[in-house]
Amino acid sequence: MHQLQKDSNRQSDETTSVSELKELVSEFVSERNWEKFHTPRNLAVSVTLEAAELLEHFQWAPPGDETIDDHRHQQISEELSDVMAYLLSLANVLKIDVASSMRAKMQKNRKKYPVEATLGTWKKPTE
């Protein structure tokens, strides 16, 4: 059994690395012999489908009403985890280092959306 599974009550974002999560997902897939189904296309489609399920929890909410009770919070957490699992599996298949990729993308975003041009507005700097 994977260490994260054994110690699931003690794990948090602060104590778990991206690498550990990628390994957790990889083990889950491997235990079921699902590697043959985890193609980049299938995983990208699955990310989109799971993201749509996450979005359903916010559909038809009255404007300004984002009240989330404990039950709804748990459901949202599970859907977010489904999205993350497929993203991590896609990263495994494509051999993407998530941390370095994320840092590089955020650096690119900092240049594309400079604070002085975007502070407090949803508009892109080119609009």
mmCIF file of C-alpha atoms in Angstrom:
data_model
loop_
_atom_site.group_PDB
_atom_site.id
_atom_site.type_symbol
_atom_site.label_atom_id
_atom_site.label_comp_id
_atom_site.label_asym_id
_atom_site.label_seq_id
_atom_site.Cartn_x
_atom_site.Cartn_y
_atom_site.Cartn_z
ATOM 1 C CA MET A 1 0.000 0.000 0.000
ATOM 2 C CA HIS A 2 1.292 3.444 -0.904
ATOM 3 C CA GLN A 3 2.498 5.653 1.955
ATOM 4 C CA LEU A 4 -0.050 8.346 1.086
ATOM 5 C CA GLN A 5 -2.834 5.814 1.445
ATOM 6 C CA LYS A 6 -1.529 4.625 4.828
ATOM 7 C CA ASP A 7 -1.155 8.136 6.186
ATOM 8 C CA SER A 8 -4.104 9.778 4.435
ATOM 9 C CA ASN A 9 -5.323 11.468 7.620
ATOM 10 C CA ARG A 10 -1.982 13.213 8.125
ATOM 11 C CA GLN A 11 -1.428 14.354 4.547
ATOM 12 C CA SER A 12 -2.034 17.875 3.369
ATOM 13 C CA ASP A 13 -0.947 20.244 0.629
ATOM 14 C CA GLU A 14 1.823 21.387 2.957
ATOM 15 C CA THR A 15 3.267 17.895 3.438
ATOM 16 C CA THR A 16 2.655 16.229 0.063
ATOM 17 C CA SER A 17 4.730 16.815 -3.057
ATOM 18 C CA VAL A 18 3.448 16.860 -6.614
ATOM 19 C CA SER A 19 5.707 13.887 -7.226
ATOM 20 C CA GLU A 20 3.954 11.915 -4.483
ATOM 21 C CA LEU A 21 0.554 12.680 -5.986
ATOM 22 C CA LYS A 22 1.756 11.692 -9.469
ATOM 23 C CA GLU A 23 3.002 8.408 -8.017
ATOM 24 C CA LEU A 24 -0.309 7.834 -6.199
ATOM 25 C CA VAL A 25 -2.215 8.261 -9.475
ATOM 26 C CA SER A 26 0.308 6.120 -11.370
ATOM 27 C CA GLU A 27 -0.050 3.282 -8.867
ATOM 28 C CA PHE A 28 -3.848 3.459 -9.063
ATOM 29 C CA VAL A 29 -3.722 3.224 -12.864
ATOM 30 C CA SER A 30 -1.108 0.469 -12.842
ATOM 31 C CA GLU A 31 -2.951 -1.682 -10.290
ATOM 32 C CA ARG A 32 -5.881 -1.796 -12.714
ATOM 33 C CA ASN A 33 -3.773 -2.247 -15.855
ATOM 34 C CA TRP A 34 -5.314 0.899 -17.315
ATOM 35 C CA GLU A 35 -2.155 2.303 -18.921
ATOM 36 C CA LYS A 36 -3.371 1.242 -22.373
ATOM 37 C CA PHE A 37 -6.444 3.458 -21.941
ATOM 38 C CA HIS A 38 -4.556 6.450 -20.589
ATOM 39 C CA THR A 39 -3.643 8.047 -23.887
ATOM 40 C CA PRO A 40 -3.141 11.806 -24.038
ATOM 41 C CA ARG A 41 -6.399 12.241 -25.962
ATOM 42 C CA ASN A 42 -8.443 10.089 -23.563
ATOM 43 C CA LEU A 43 -6.990 11.862 -20.560
ATOM 44 C CA ALA A 44 -7.607 15.327 -22.019
ATOM 45 C CA VAL A 45 -11.220 14.355 -22.749
ATOM 46 C CA SER A 46 -11.569 13.020 -19.205
ATOM 47 C CA VAL A 47 -10.217 16.275 -17.747
ATOM 48 C CA THR A 48 -12.884 18.183 -19.658
ATOM 49 C CA LEU A 49 -15.675 15.835 -18.597
ATOM 50 C CA GLU A 50 -14.674 15.939 -14.941
ATOM 51 C CA ALA A 51 -14.284 19.728 -15.075
ATOM 52 C CA ALA A 52 -17.860 19.911 -16.380
ATOM 53 C CA GLU A 53 -18.989 17.823 -13.397
ATOM 54 C CA LEU A 54 -17.193 20.270 -11.110
ATOM 55 C CA LEU A 55 -18.917 23.174 -12.846
ATOM 56 C CA GLU A 56 -22.335 21.602 -12.260
ATOM 57 C CA HIS A 57 -21.967 22.426 -8.555
ATOM 58 C CA PHE A 58 -22.017 26.118 -9.450
ATOM 59 C CA GLN A 59 -24.678 26.014 -12.175
ATOM 60 C CA TRP A 60 -27.759 28.140 -11.577
ATOM 61 C CA ALA A 61 -26.453 29.659 -8.373
ATOM 62 C CA PRO A 62 -28.060 33.052 -7.813
ATOM 63 C CA PRO A 63 -25.629 35.918 -8.455
ATOM 64 C CA GLY A 64 -23.556 36.541 -5.358
ATOM 65 C CA ASP A 65 -24.782 33.384 -3.615
ATOM 66 C CA GLU A 66 -21.775 31.142 -3.279
ATOM 67 C CA THR A 67 -22.840 29.497 -0.035
ATOM 68 C CA ILE A 68 -21.233 26.079 0.187
ATOM 69 C CA ASP A 69 -22.351 23.771 2.979
ATOM 70 C CA ASP A 70 -20.263 20.831 4.206
ATOM 71 C CA HIS A 71 -21.937 18.269 1.937
ATOM 72 C CA ARG A 72 -21.541 20.431 -1.163
ATOM 73 C CA HIS A 73 -17.952 21.212 -0.156
ATOM 74 C CA GLN A 74 -17.187 17.470 -0.028
ATOM 75 C CA GLN A 75 -18.743 16.922 -3.457
ATOM 76 C CA ILE A 76 -16.752 19.800 -4.937
ATOM 77 C CA SER A 77 -13.585 18.446 -3.322
ATOM 78 C CA GLU A 78 -14.167 15.043 -4.931
ATOM 79 C CA GLU A 79 -14.785 16.527 -8.384
ATOM 80 C CA LEU A 80 -11.694 18.715 -8.075
ATOM 81 C CA SER A 81 -9.731 15.581 -7.152
ATOM 82 C CA ASP A 82 -11.059 13.774 -10.227
ATOM 83 C CA VAL A 83 -9.848 16.639 -12.418
ATOM 84 C CA MET A 84 -6.471 16.629 -10.665
ATOM 85 C CA ALA A 85 -6.108 12.852 -11.003
ATOM 86 C CA TYR A 86 -6.592 13.028 -14.766
ATOM 87 C CA LEU A 87 -4.255 16.017 -15.056
ATOM 88 C CA LEU A 88 -1.575 14.206 -13.065
ATOM 89 C CA SER A 89 -2.052 11.083 -15.165
ATOM 90 C CA LEU A 90 -1.682 13.191 -18.313
ATOM 91 C CA ALA A 91 1.503 14.684 -16.872
ATOM 92 C CA ASN A 92 2.765 11.152 -16.186
ATOM 93 C CA VAL A 93 2.003 9.964 -19.719
ATOM 94 C CA LEU A 94 3.553 13.025 -21.357
ATOM 95 C CA LYS A 95 6.425 13.174 -18.853
ATOM 96 C CA ILE A 96 5.633 16.758 -17.885
ATOM 97 C CA ASP A 97 7.273 18.100 -14.762
ATOM 98 C CA VAL A 98 4.249 19.855 -13.281
ATOM 99 C CA ALA A 99 6.143 22.117 -10.889
ATOM 100 C CA SER A 100 8.563 23.503 -13.487
ATOM 101 C CA SER A 101 5.809 23.756 -16.101
ATOM 102 C CA MET A 102 3.557 25.642 -13.679
ATOM 103 C CA ARG A 103 6.324 28.033 -12.658
ATOM 104 C CA ALA A 104 7.177 28.726 -16.303
ATOM 105 C CA LYS A 105 3.512 29.326 -17.191
ATOM 106 C CA MET A 106 2.991 31.667 -14.244
ATOM 107 C CA GLN A 107 6.095 33.627 -15.274
ATOM 108 C CA LYS A 108 4.652 33.902 -18.784
ATOM 109 C CA ASN A 109 1.308 35.027 -17.308
ATOM 110 C CA ARG A 110 3.064 37.689 -15.200
ATOM 111 C CA LYS A 111 4.418 39.213 -18.407
ATOM 112 C CA LYS A 112 1.112 38.857 -20.259
ATOM 113 C CA TYR A 113 -0.947 40.295 -17.390
ATOM 114 C CA PRO A 114 1.244 42.874 -15.612
ATOM 115 C CA VAL A 115 -0.134 44.077 -12.285
ATOM 116 C CA GLU A 116 -0.162 47.718 -13.341
ATOM 117 C CA ALA A 117 -2.407 46.894 -16.334
ATOM 118 C CA THR A 118 -4.680 44.322 -14.709
ATOM 119 C CA LEU A 119 -5.047 45.220 -11.034
ATOM 120 C CA GLY A 120 -8.699 44.982 -10.069
ATOM 121 C CA THR A 121 -10.052 44.407 -13.577
ATOM 122 C CA TRP A 122 -11.097 41.330 -15.515
ATOM 123 C CA LYS A 123 -10.182 42.908 -18.833
ATOM 124 C CA LYS A 124 -7.068 41.790 -20.657
ATOM 125 C CA PRO A 125 -4.417 44.496 -21.080
ATOM 126 C CA THR A 126 -5.065 44.542 -24.862
ATOM 127 C CA GLU A 127 -8.789 45.349 -24.458
#
